Amino acid sequence: MLTKRIIPCLDIKNGRTVKGINFLDLRDAGDPVELAKFYSENGADGLVFLDISATEERRKTLADLVLKVAETINIPFTVGGGISSIEDVEILLNNGADKVSINSSAVKNPQLINELASRFGSQCIVVAIDAKQIDGCWKVHLMGGKVLTDLDLFEWAKEVEQRGAGEILFTSMDHDGTKNGFANEALAKLSTTLNIPIIASGGAGTMQHFTDTFKNGKADAALAASVFHFKEITITDLKNELQIQGIPIRVPREERRGTKGE
């Protein structure tokens, strides 16, 4: 069985890490380079860096900040924000990103998924989908949740997979920042619909929420921000708890000391 992954997310605005509730009321959460280094050294299985203002403000992702983060970590690094071309991806990969995440640009130009997957490989392309329930239906939103589309979450996710995406990052806008748990019913439905990994995002508040999204939501990875940034949950403690709950998880070598004769 593949191990589940724990992924801190750095939402970046004006060069700082920020966090809000339901995509609103952003507050400062620290220096992204320092946070990235801390997570890399303390058991994170990957890192997601999203320049949340890049698309809205028509700016390119801050490549120099990406480079600074990449130089401090040794875990898989996914970068998103303002990516709309092959050239954008090349800049980010050259600055240390392992994968790129596209969102609004994929909806506006679905063929971009095909082009990027063909050029860089599916394993390099993550499509982020922000959605919320409206009249009982999960609808995709753009521009940091500000623009409603007619796209159905599950239909769009399947198209994304067929076009060559290697992974989906699904954020429930209804759950984002609430700390009331992940959108496990929607995640489980995505899991039965798709054959590519799904990262759960939005709603982490307790260690049990992570257990629930792996067991009930069938997520392949769980992403969180504020519970990690503000030290409400440490990744070491979380992984210990997940092991107790029978969730397959990668444990850093130093935490395994004392086993296998070490």
PDB file of C-alpha atoms in Angstrom:
ATOM      1  CA  MET A   1       0.000   0.000   0.000  1.00  0.00           C
ATOM      2  CA  LEU A   2       1.302   3.441  -0.901  1.00  0.00           C
ATOM      3  CA  THR A   3       2.121   5.670   2.031  1.00  0.00           C
ATOM      4  CA  LYS A   4      -0.105   8.659   2.654  1.00  0.00           C
ATOM      5  CA  ARG A   5       1.492  12.087   2.515  1.00  0.00           C
ATOM      6  CA  ILE A   6       1.328  15.110   4.816  1.00  0.00           C
ATOM      7  CA  ILE A   7       1.854  18.371   2.937  1.00  0.00           C
ATOM      8  CA  PRO A   8       2.043  21.847   4.479  1.00  0.00           C
ATOM      9  CA  CYS A   9       0.808  24.642   2.223  1.00  0.00           C
ATOM     10  CA  LEU A  10       2.331  28.082   1.984  1.00  0.00           C
ATOM     11  CA  ASP A  11      -0.217  30.557   0.658  1.00  0.00           C
ATOM     12  CA  ILE A  12       1.861  33.562  -0.388  1.00  0.00           C
ATOM     13  CA  LYS A  13       0.725  37.155  -0.782  1.00  0.00           C
ATOM     14  CA  ASN A  14       3.170  40.031  -1.137  1.00  0.00           C
ATOM     15  CA  GLY A  15       6.051  37.744  -0.204  1.00  0.00           C
ATOM     16  CA  ARG A  16       4.555  36.567   3.111  1.00  0.00           C
ATOM     17  CA  THR A  17       2.739  33.417   4.149  1.00  0.00           C
ATOM     18  CA  VAL A  18      -0.926  34.147   4.875  1.00  0.00           C
ATOM     19  CA  LYS A  19      -3.963  32.182   5.986  1.00  0.00           C
ATOM     20  CA  GLY A  20      -7.663  32.949   6.000  1.00  0.00           C
ATOM     21  CA  ILE A  21     -11.079  31.373   6.533  1.00  0.00           C
ATOM     22  CA  ASN A  22     -13.250  30.425   3.537  1.00  0.00           C
ATOM     23  CA  PHE A  23     -10.664  32.187   1.343  1.00  0.00           C
ATOM     24  CA  LEU A  24     -11.217  35.501   3.204  1.00  0.00           C
ATOM     25  CA  ASP A  25      -9.826  37.482   6.170  1.00  0.00           C
ATOM     26  CA  LEU A  26      -6.166  36.766   5.492  1.00  0.00           C
ATOM     27  CA  ARG A  27      -3.660  37.080   8.344  1.00  0.00           C
ATOM     28  CA  ASP A  28       0.108  36.847   8.385  1.00  0.00           C
ATOM     29  CA  ALA A  29       1.533  33.408   9.155  1.00  0.00           C
ATOM     30  CA  GLY A  30       5.258  33.986   8.816  1.00  0.00           C
ATOM     31  CA  ASP A  31       8.257  34.025   6.523  1.00  0.00           C
ATOM     32  CA  PRO A  32       7.859  31.393   3.773  1.00  0.00           C
ATOM     33  CA  VAL A  33      11.548  30.521   3.600  1.00  0.00           C
ATOM     34  CA  GLU A  34      11.783  29.898   7.354  1.00  0.00           C
ATOM     35  CA  LEU A  35       8.560  27.888   7.373  1.00  0.00           C
ATOM     36  CA  ALA A  36       9.663  25.800   4.391  1.00  0.00           C
ATOM     37  CA  LYS A  37      12.974  24.979   6.054  1.00  0.00           C
ATOM     38  CA  PHE A  38      11.220  24.015   9.290  1.00  0.00           C
ATOM     39  CA  TYR A  39       8.790  21.681   7.511  1.00  0.00           C
ATOM     40  CA  SER A  40      11.503  20.066   5.438  1.00  0.00           C
ATOM     41  CA  GLU A  41      13.477  19.303   8.590  1.00  0.00           C
ATOM     42  CA  ASN A  42      10.474  18.052  10.552  1.00  0.00           C
ATOM     43  CA  GLY A  43       8.940  15.274   8.494  1.00  0.00           C
ATOM     44  CA  ALA A  44       6.805  16.910   5.800  1.00  0.00           C
ATOM     45  CA  ASP A  45       6.370  14.712   2.717  1.00  0.00           C
ATOM     46  CA  GLY A  46       6.167  17.661   0.371  1.00  0.00           C
ATOM     47  CA  LEU A  47       5.488  21.365   0.230  1.00  0.00           C
ATOM     48  CA  VAL A  48       2.964  23.365  -1.775  1.00  0.00           C
ATOM     49  CA  PHE A  49       3.685  27.026  -2.507  1.00  0.00           C
ATOM     50  CA  LEU A  50       0.718  28.995  -3.902  1.00  0.00           C
ATOM     51  CA  ASP A  51       1.097  32.643  -4.810  1.00  0.00           C
ATOM     52  CA  ILE A  52      -2.582  33.355  -4.182  1.00  0.00           C
ATOM     53  CA  SER A  53      -2.494  36.868  -5.567  1.00  0.00           C
ATOM     54  CA  ALA A  54      -0.598  36.070  -8.765  1.00  0.00           C
ATOM     55  CA  THR A  55      -3.611  35.216 -10.923  1.00  0.00           C
ATOM     56  CA  GLU A  56      -5.875  37.877  -9.469  1.00  0.00           C
ATOM     57  CA  GLU A  57      -3.349  40.652  -9.853  1.00  0.00           C
ATOM     58  CA  ARG A  58      -2.072  39.394 -13.230  1.00  0.00           C
ATOM     59  CA  ARG A  59       1.397  38.884 -11.821  1.00  0.00           C
ATOM     60  CA  LYS A  60       3.818  36.060 -12.410  1.00  0.00           C
ATOM     61  CA  THR A  61       4.720  33.848  -9.495  1.00  0.00           C
ATOM     62  CA  LEU A  62       7.620  35.229  -7.513  1.00  0.00           C
ATOM     63  CA  ALA A  63      10.378  33.135  -9.054  1.00  0.00           C
ATOM     64  CA  ASP A  64      13.094  34.514  -6.801  1.00  0.00           C
ATOM     65  CA  LEU A  65      11.165  33.517  -3.686  1.00  0.00           C
ATOM     66  CA  VAL A  66      10.599  30.067  -5.176  1.00  0.00           C
ATOM     67  CA  LEU A  67      14.348  29.758  -5.621  1.00  0.00           C
ATOM     68  CA  LYS A  68      15.024  30.766  -2.011  1.00  0.00           C
ATOM     69  CA  VAL A  69      12.533  28.187  -0.748  1.00  0.00           C
ATOM     70  CA  ALA A  70      13.868  25.451  -3.038  1.00  0.00           C
ATOM     71  CA  GLU A  71      17.398  26.033  -1.788  1.00  0.00           C
ATOM     72  CA  THR A  72      16.334  25.364   1.818  1.00  0.00           C
ATOM     73  CA  ILE A  73      14.358  22.135   1.404  1.00  0.00           C
ATOM     74  CA  ASN A  74      14.926  18.542   0.278  1.00  0.00           C
ATOM     75  CA  ILE A  75      11.315  17.412  -0.191  1.00  0.00           C
ATOM     76  CA  PRO A  76       9.074  17.530  -3.295  1.00  0.00           C
ATOM     77  CA  PHE A  77       8.093  21.121  -4.001  1.00  0.00           C
ATOM     78  CA  THR A  78       4.950  22.137  -5.912  1.00  0.00           C
ATOM     79  CA  VAL A  79       4.461  25.743  -7.015  1.00  0.00           C
ATOM     80  CA  GLY A  80       1.344  27.484  -8.314  1.00  0.00           C
ATOM     81  CA  GLY A  81       0.021  30.945  -9.041  1.00  0.00           C
ATOM     82  CA  GLY A  82      -0.227  32.832 -12.313  1.00  0.00           C
ATOM     83  CA  ILE A  83       0.944  29.926 -14.469  1.00  0.00           C
ATOM     84  CA  SER A  84      -0.499  30.125 -17.964  1.00  0.00           C
ATOM     85  CA  SER A  85       2.194  28.999 -20.393  1.00  0.00           C
ATOM     86  CA  ILE A  86       5.040  26.578 -21.042  1.00  0.00           C
ATOM     87  CA  GLU A  87       7.446  29.452 -20.405  1.00  0.00           C
ATOM     88  CA  ASP A  88       5.986  30.050 -16.941  1.00  0.00           C
ATOM     89  CA  VAL A  89       6.544  26.401 -16.051  1.00  0.00           C
ATOM     90  CA  GLU A  90      10.097  26.407 -17.351  1.00  0.00           C
ATOM     91  CA  ILE A  91      10.947  29.405 -15.158  1.00  0.00           C
ATOM     92  CA  LEU A  92       9.568  27.696 -12.047  1.00  0.00           C
ATOM     93  CA  LEU A  93      11.257  24.361 -12.741  1.00  0.00           C
ATOM     94  CA  ASN A  94      14.530  26.159 -13.380  1.00  0.00           C
ATOM     95  CA  ASN A  95      14.121  27.894 -10.022  1.00  0.00           C
ATOM     96  CA  GLY A  96      13.725  24.638  -8.114  1.00  0.00           C
ATOM     97  CA  ALA A  97      10.095  23.555  -8.352  1.00  0.00           C
ATOM     98  CA  ASP A  98       9.504  19.808  -8.820  1.00  0.00           C
ATOM     99  CA  LYS A  99       5.880  20.206  -9.900  1.00  0.00           C
ATOM    100  CA  VAL A 100       3.595  23.035 -10.915  1.00  0.00           C
ATOM    101  CA  SER A 101      -0.022  23.605  -9.964  1.00  0.00           C
ATOM    102  CA  ILE A 102      -2.455  25.273 -12.353  1.00  0.00           C
ATOM    103  CA  ASN A 103      -6.008  26.330 -11.572  1.00  0.00           C
ATOM    104  CA  SER A 104      -7.787  29.255 -13.240  1.00  0.00           C
ATOM    105  CA  SER A 105      -5.659  29.004 -16.366  1.00  0.00           C
ATOM    106  CA  ALA A 106      -6.644  25.350 -16.828  1.00  0.00           C
ATOM    107  CA  VAL A 107     -10.349  26.201 -16.762  1.00  0.00           C
ATOM    108  CA  LYS A 108      -9.919  29.104 -19.169  1.00  0.00           C
ATOM    109  CA  ASN A 109      -7.712  27.041 -21.492  1.00  0.00           C
ATOM    110  CA  PRO A 110      -8.116  23.297 -20.842  1.00  0.00           C
ATOM    111  CA  GLN A 111      -5.714  22.482 -23.674  1.00  0.00           C
ATOM    112  CA  LEU A 112      -2.957  23.938 -21.476  1.00  0.00           C
ATOM    113  CA  ILE A 113      -3.125  20.750 -19.380  1.00  0.00           C
ATOM    114  CA  ASN A 114      -2.428  18.641 -22.466  1.00  0.00           C
ATOM    115  CA  GLU A 115       0.417  20.902 -23.568  1.00  0.00           C
ATOM    116  CA  LEU A 116       2.130  20.942 -20.172  1.00  0.00           C
ATOM    117  CA  ALA A 117       1.718  17.207 -19.612  1.00  0.00           C
ATOM    118  CA  SER A 118       3.146  16.503 -23.067  1.00  0.00           C
ATOM    119  CA  ARG A 119       6.101  18.822 -22.568  1.00  0.00           C
ATOM    120  CA  PHE A 120       7.030  18.113 -18.937  1.00  0.00           C
ATOM    121  CA  GLY A 121       5.294  14.804 -18.111  1.00  0.00           C
ATOM    122  CA  SER A 122       2.092  14.150 -16.175  1.00  0.00           C
ATOM    123  CA  GLN A 123       4.039  13.604 -12.951  1.00  0.00           C
ATOM    124  CA  CYS A 124       4.973  17.295 -13.066  1.00  0.00           C
ATOM    125  CA  ILE A 125       1.445  18.679 -13.494  1.00  0.00           C
ATOM    126  CA  VAL A 126      -0.965  19.224 -10.607  1.00  0.00           C
ATOM    127  CA  VAL A 127      -4.369  20.748 -11.282  1.00  0.00           C
ATOM    128  CA  ALA A 128      -5.837  22.582  -8.313  1.00  0.00           C
ATOM    129  CA  ILE A 129      -9.608  22.715  -8.091  1.00  0.00           C
ATOM    130  CA  ASP A 130     -11.411  25.069  -5.698  1.00  0.00           C
ATOM    131  CA  ALA A 131     -15.078  24.194  -5.276  1.00  0.00           C
ATOM    132  CA  LYS A 132     -18.021  24.800  -2.991  1.00  0.00           C
ATOM    133  CA  GLN A 133     -21.521  23.424  -2.725  1.00  0.00           C
ATOM    134  CA  ILE A 134     -24.271  25.491  -4.318  1.00  0.00           C
ATOM    135  CA  ASP A 135     -27.802  24.110  -4.132  1.00  0.00           C
ATOM    136  CA  GLY A 136     -26.353  20.682  -3.388  1.00  0.00           C
ATOM    137  CA  CYS A 137     -23.939  20.669  -6.321  1.00  0.00           C
ATOM    138  CA  TRP A 138     -20.166  21.109  -6.122  1.00  0.00           C
ATOM    139  CA  LYS A 139     -19.270  24.024  -8.397  1.00  0.00           C
ATOM    140  CA  VAL A 140     -15.755  25.011  -9.454  1.00  0.00           C
ATOM    141  CA  HIS A 141     -14.589  28.549  -8.620  1.00  0.00           C
ATOM    142  CA  LEU A 142     -11.719  30.625 -10.024  1.00  0.00           C
ATOM    143  CA  MET A 143      -9.537  33.569  -9.019  1.00  0.00           C
ATOM    144  CA  GLY A 144      -9.050  32.478  -5.424  1.00  0.00           C
ATOM    145  CA  GLY A 145     -12.708  31.569  -5.077  1.00  0.00           C
ATOM    146  CA  LYS A 146     -14.064  34.880  -6.351  1.00  0.00           C
ATOM    147  CA  VAL A 147     -15.496  33.705  -9.680  1.00  0.00           C
ATOM    148  CA  LEU A 148     -18.221  31.042  -9.937  1.00  0.00           C
ATOM    149  CA  THR A 149     -18.219  28.774 -12.996  1.00  0.00           C
ATOM    150  CA  ASP A 150     -20.776  26.330 -14.377  1.00  0.00           C
ATOM    151  CA  LEU A 151     -18.287  23.470 -14.062  1.00  0.00           C
ATOM    152  CA  ASP A 152     -19.203  20.481 -11.930  1.00  0.00           C
ATOM    153  CA  LEU A 153     -16.352  19.388  -9.654  1.00  0.00           C
ATOM    154  CA  PHE A 154     -16.483  15.708 -10.597  1.00  0.00           C
ATOM    155  CA  GLU A 155     -16.891  16.226 -14.337  1.00  0.00           C
ATOM    156  CA  TRP A 156     -14.041  18.743 -14.410  1.00  0.00           C
ATOM    157  CA  ALA A 157     -11.792  16.476 -12.342  1.00  0.00           C
ATOM    158  CA  LYS A 158     -12.352  13.603 -14.787  1.00  0.00           C
ATOM    159  CA  GLU A 159     -11.588  15.860 -17.762  1.00  0.00           C
ATOM    160  CA  VAL A 160      -8.440  17.080 -16.034  1.00  0.00           C
ATOM    161  CA  GLU A 161      -7.270  13.497 -15.614  1.00  0.00           C
ATOM    162  CA  GLN A 162      -8.051  12.616 -19.225  1.00  0.00           C
ATOM    163  CA  ARG A 163      -6.067  15.635 -20.405  1.00  0.00           C
ATOM    164  CA  GLY A 164      -2.950  14.402 -18.638  1.00  0.00           C
ATOM    165  CA  ALA A 165      -2.794  15.847 -15.138  1.00  0.00           C
ATOM    166  CA  GLY A 166      -0.821  13.674 -12.748  1.00  0.00           C
ATOM    167  CA  GLU A 167      -2.488  14.790  -9.537  1.00  0.00           C
ATOM    168  CA  ILE A 168      -5.443  16.840  -8.299  1.00  0.00           C
ATOM    169  CA  LEU A 169      -5.400  19.261  -5.394  1.00  0.00           C
ATOM    170  CA  PHE A 170      -9.022  19.631  -4.291  1.00  0.00           C
ATOM    171  CA  THR A 171      -9.853  22.435  -1.886  1.00  0.00           C
ATOM    172  CA  SER A 172     -13.329  22.645  -0.401  1.00  0.00           C
ATOM    173  CA  MET A 173     -14.069  26.343  -0.050  1.00  0.00           C
ATOM    174  CA  ASP A 174     -16.815  25.475   2.432  1.00  0.00           C
ATOM    175  CA  HIS A 175     -14.267  23.823   4.704  1.00  0.00           C
ATOM    176  CA  ASP A 176     -11.217  26.044   4.133  1.00  0.00           C
ATOM    177  CA  GLY A 177      -9.836  27.418   7.393  1.00  0.00           C
ATOM    178  CA  THR A 178     -12.825  26.251   9.439  1.00  0.00           C
ATOM    179  CA  LYS A 179     -10.922  23.406  11.154  1.00  0.00           C
ATOM    180  CA  ASN A 180     -14.070  21.285  11.076  1.00  0.00           C
ATOM    181  CA  GLY A 181     -12.655  18.461   8.975  1.00  0.00           C
ATOM    182  CA  PHE A 182     -12.120  17.745   5.283  1.00  0.00           C
ATOM    183  CA  ALA A 183     -14.875  17.305   2.661  1.00  0.00           C
ATOM    184  CA  ASN A 184     -14.655  13.537   2.894  1.00  0.00           C
ATOM    185  CA  GLU A 185     -17.812  12.635   0.984  1.00  0.00           C
ATOM    186  CA  ALA A 186     -16.688  14.646  -2.032  1.00  0.00           C
ATOM    187  CA  LEU A 187     -13.153  13.274  -1.693  1.00  0.00           C
ATOM    188  CA  ALA A 188     -14.389   9.685  -1.588  1.00  0.00           C
ATOM    189  CA  LYS A 189     -16.464  10.293  -4.712  1.00  0.00           C
ATOM    190  CA  LEU A 190     -13.436  11.792  -6.459  1.00  0.00           C
ATOM    191  CA  SER A 191     -11.404   8.763  -5.430  1.00  0.00           C
ATOM    192  CA  THR A 192     -13.871   6.376  -7.055  1.00  0.00           C
ATOM    193  CA  THR A 193     -14.030   8.564 -10.175  1.00  0.00           C
ATOM    194  CA  LEU A 194     -10.309   9.081 -10.761  1.00  0.00           C
ATOM    195  CA  ASN A 195      -7.174   6.976 -11.120  1.00  0.00           C
ATOM    196  CA  ILE A 196      -4.683   9.714 -10.206  1.00  0.00           C
ATOM    197  CA  PRO A 197      -3.704  10.821  -6.685  1.00  0.00           C
ATOM    198  CA  ILE A 198      -5.918  13.309  -4.854  1.00  0.00           C
ATOM    199  CA  ILE A 199      -4.646  15.827  -2.325  1.00  0.00           C
ATOM    200  CA  ALA A 200      -7.289  16.827   0.228  1.00  0.00           C
ATOM    201  CA  SER A 201      -7.314  20.473   1.233  1.00  0.00           C
ATOM    202  CA  GLY A 202      -9.534  22.614   3.421  1.00  0.00           C
ATOM    203  CA  GLY A 203     -10.742  21.903   6.944  1.00  0.00           C
ATOM    204  CA  ALA A 204      -7.877  20.363   8.926  1.00  0.00           C
ATOM    205  CA  GLY A 205      -8.247  21.144  12.612  1.00  0.00           C
ATOM    206  CA  THR A 206      -7.379  17.991  14.560  1.00  0.00           C
ATOM    207  CA  MET A 207      -5.293  14.871  14.058  1.00  0.00           C
ATOM    208  CA  GLN A 208      -8.508  12.886  13.767  1.00  0.00           C
ATOM    209  CA  HIS A 209      -9.439  14.919  10.708  1.00  0.00           C
ATOM    210  CA  PHE A 210      -6.351  13.583   8.934  1.00  0.00           C
ATOM    211  CA  THR A 211      -7.194  10.007   9.903  1.00  0.00           C
ATOM    212  CA  ASP A 212     -10.746  10.521   8.668  1.00  0.00           C
ATOM    213  CA  THR A 213      -9.736  11.921   5.287  1.00  0.00           C
ATOM    214  CA  PHE A 214      -7.371   9.010   4.676  1.00  0.00           C
ATOM    215  CA  LYS A 215      -9.820   6.342   5.835  1.00  0.00           C
ATOM    216  CA  ASN A 216     -13.173   7.827   4.804  1.00  0.00           C
ATOM    217  CA  GLY A 217     -12.197  10.338   2.139  1.00  0.00           C
ATOM    218  CA  LYS A 218      -9.712   7.915   0.531  1.00  0.00           C
ATOM    219  CA  ALA A 219      -7.323  10.836  -0.018  1.00  0.00           C
ATOM    220  CA  ASP A 220      -3.765  10.083  -1.084  1.00  0.00           C
ATOM    221  CA  ALA A 221      -2.375  13.146   0.656  1.00  0.00           C
ATOM    222  CA  ALA A 222      -3.634  15.745   3.109  1.00  0.00           C
ATOM    223  CA  LEU A 223      -2.683  19.388   2.862  1.00  0.00           C
ATOM    224  CA  ALA A 224      -2.981  21.895   5.675  1.00  0.00           C
ATOM    225  CA  ALA A 225      -1.763  25.345   6.568  1.00  0.00           C
ATOM    226  CA  SER A 226      -2.786  27.114   9.772  1.00  0.00           C
ATOM    227  CA  VAL A 227      -2.655  24.075  12.069  1.00  0.00           C
ATOM    228  CA  PHE A 228       0.983  23.662  11.061  1.00  0.00           C
ATOM    229  CA  HIS A 229       1.972  27.333  10.739  1.00  0.00           C
ATOM    230  CA  PHE A 230       0.672  28.196  14.198  1.00  0.00           C
ATOM    231  CA  LYS A 231       2.056  25.004  15.782  1.00  0.00           C
ATOM    232  CA  GLU A 232      -1.356  23.654  16.744  1.00  0.00           C
ATOM    233  CA  ILE A 233      -0.295  20.274  15.356  1.00  0.00           C
ATOM    234  CA  THR A 234       3.253  19.127  14.710  1.00  0.00           C
ATOM    235  CA  ILE A 235       3.930  16.820  11.793  1.00  0.00           C
ATOM    236  CA  THR A 236       5.910  14.477  14.059  1.00  0.00           C
ATOM    237  CA  ASP A 237       2.997  14.082  16.474  1.00  0.00           C
ATOM    238  CA  LEU A 238       0.560  13.743  13.599  1.00  0.00           C
ATOM    239  CA  LYS A 239       2.542  10.976  11.948  1.00  0.00           C
ATOM    240  CA  ASN A 240       2.871   9.116  15.234  1.00  0.00           C
ATOM    241  CA  GLU A 241      -0.904   9.272  15.659  1.00  0.00           C
ATOM    242  CA  LEU A 242      -1.543   8.171  12.078  1.00  0.00           C
ATOM    243  CA  GLN A 243       0.722   5.163  12.626  1.00  0.00           C
ATOM    244  CA  ILE A 244      -1.270   4.237  15.719  1.00  0.00           C
ATOM    245  CA  GLN A 245      -4.438   4.495  13.623  1.00  0.00           C
ATOM    246  CA  GLY A 246      -2.990   2.091  11.054  1.00  0.00           C
ATOM    247  CA  ILE A 247      -2.433   4.671   8.323  1.00  0.00           C
ATOM    248  CA  PRO A 248       0.630   3.868   6.156  1.00  0.00           C
ATOM    249  CA  ILE A 249       2.904   6.869   6.542  1.00  0.00           C
ATOM    250  CA  ARG A 250       6.554   7.733   5.942  1.00  0.00           C
ATOM    251  CA  VAL A 251       8.461   8.237   9.176  1.00  0.00           C
ATOM    252  CA  PRO A 252      11.802  10.093   9.021  1.00  0.00           C
ATOM    253  CA  ARG A 253      14.805   7.908   9.782  1.00  0.00           C
ATOM    254  CA  GLU A 254      15.667   9.663  13.039  1.00  0.00           C
ATOM    255  CA  GLU A 255      12.165   8.895  14.351  1.00  0.00           C
ATOM    256  CA  ARG A 256      12.729   5.187  13.646  1.00  0.00           C
ATOM    257  CA  ARG A 257      15.853   5.034  15.776  1.00  0.00           C
ATOM    258  CA  GLY A 258      15.810   1.980  17.975  1.00  0.00           C
ATOM    259  CA  THR A 259      14.230  -0.238  15.322  1.00  0.00           C
ATOM    260  CA  LYS A 260      15.939  -2.761  13.099  1.00  0.00           C
ATOM    261  CA  GLY A 261      18.947  -2.770  15.354  1.00  0.00           C
ATOM    262  CA  GLU A 262      19.596   0.960  15.088  1.00  0.00           C
TER     263      GLU A 262
END
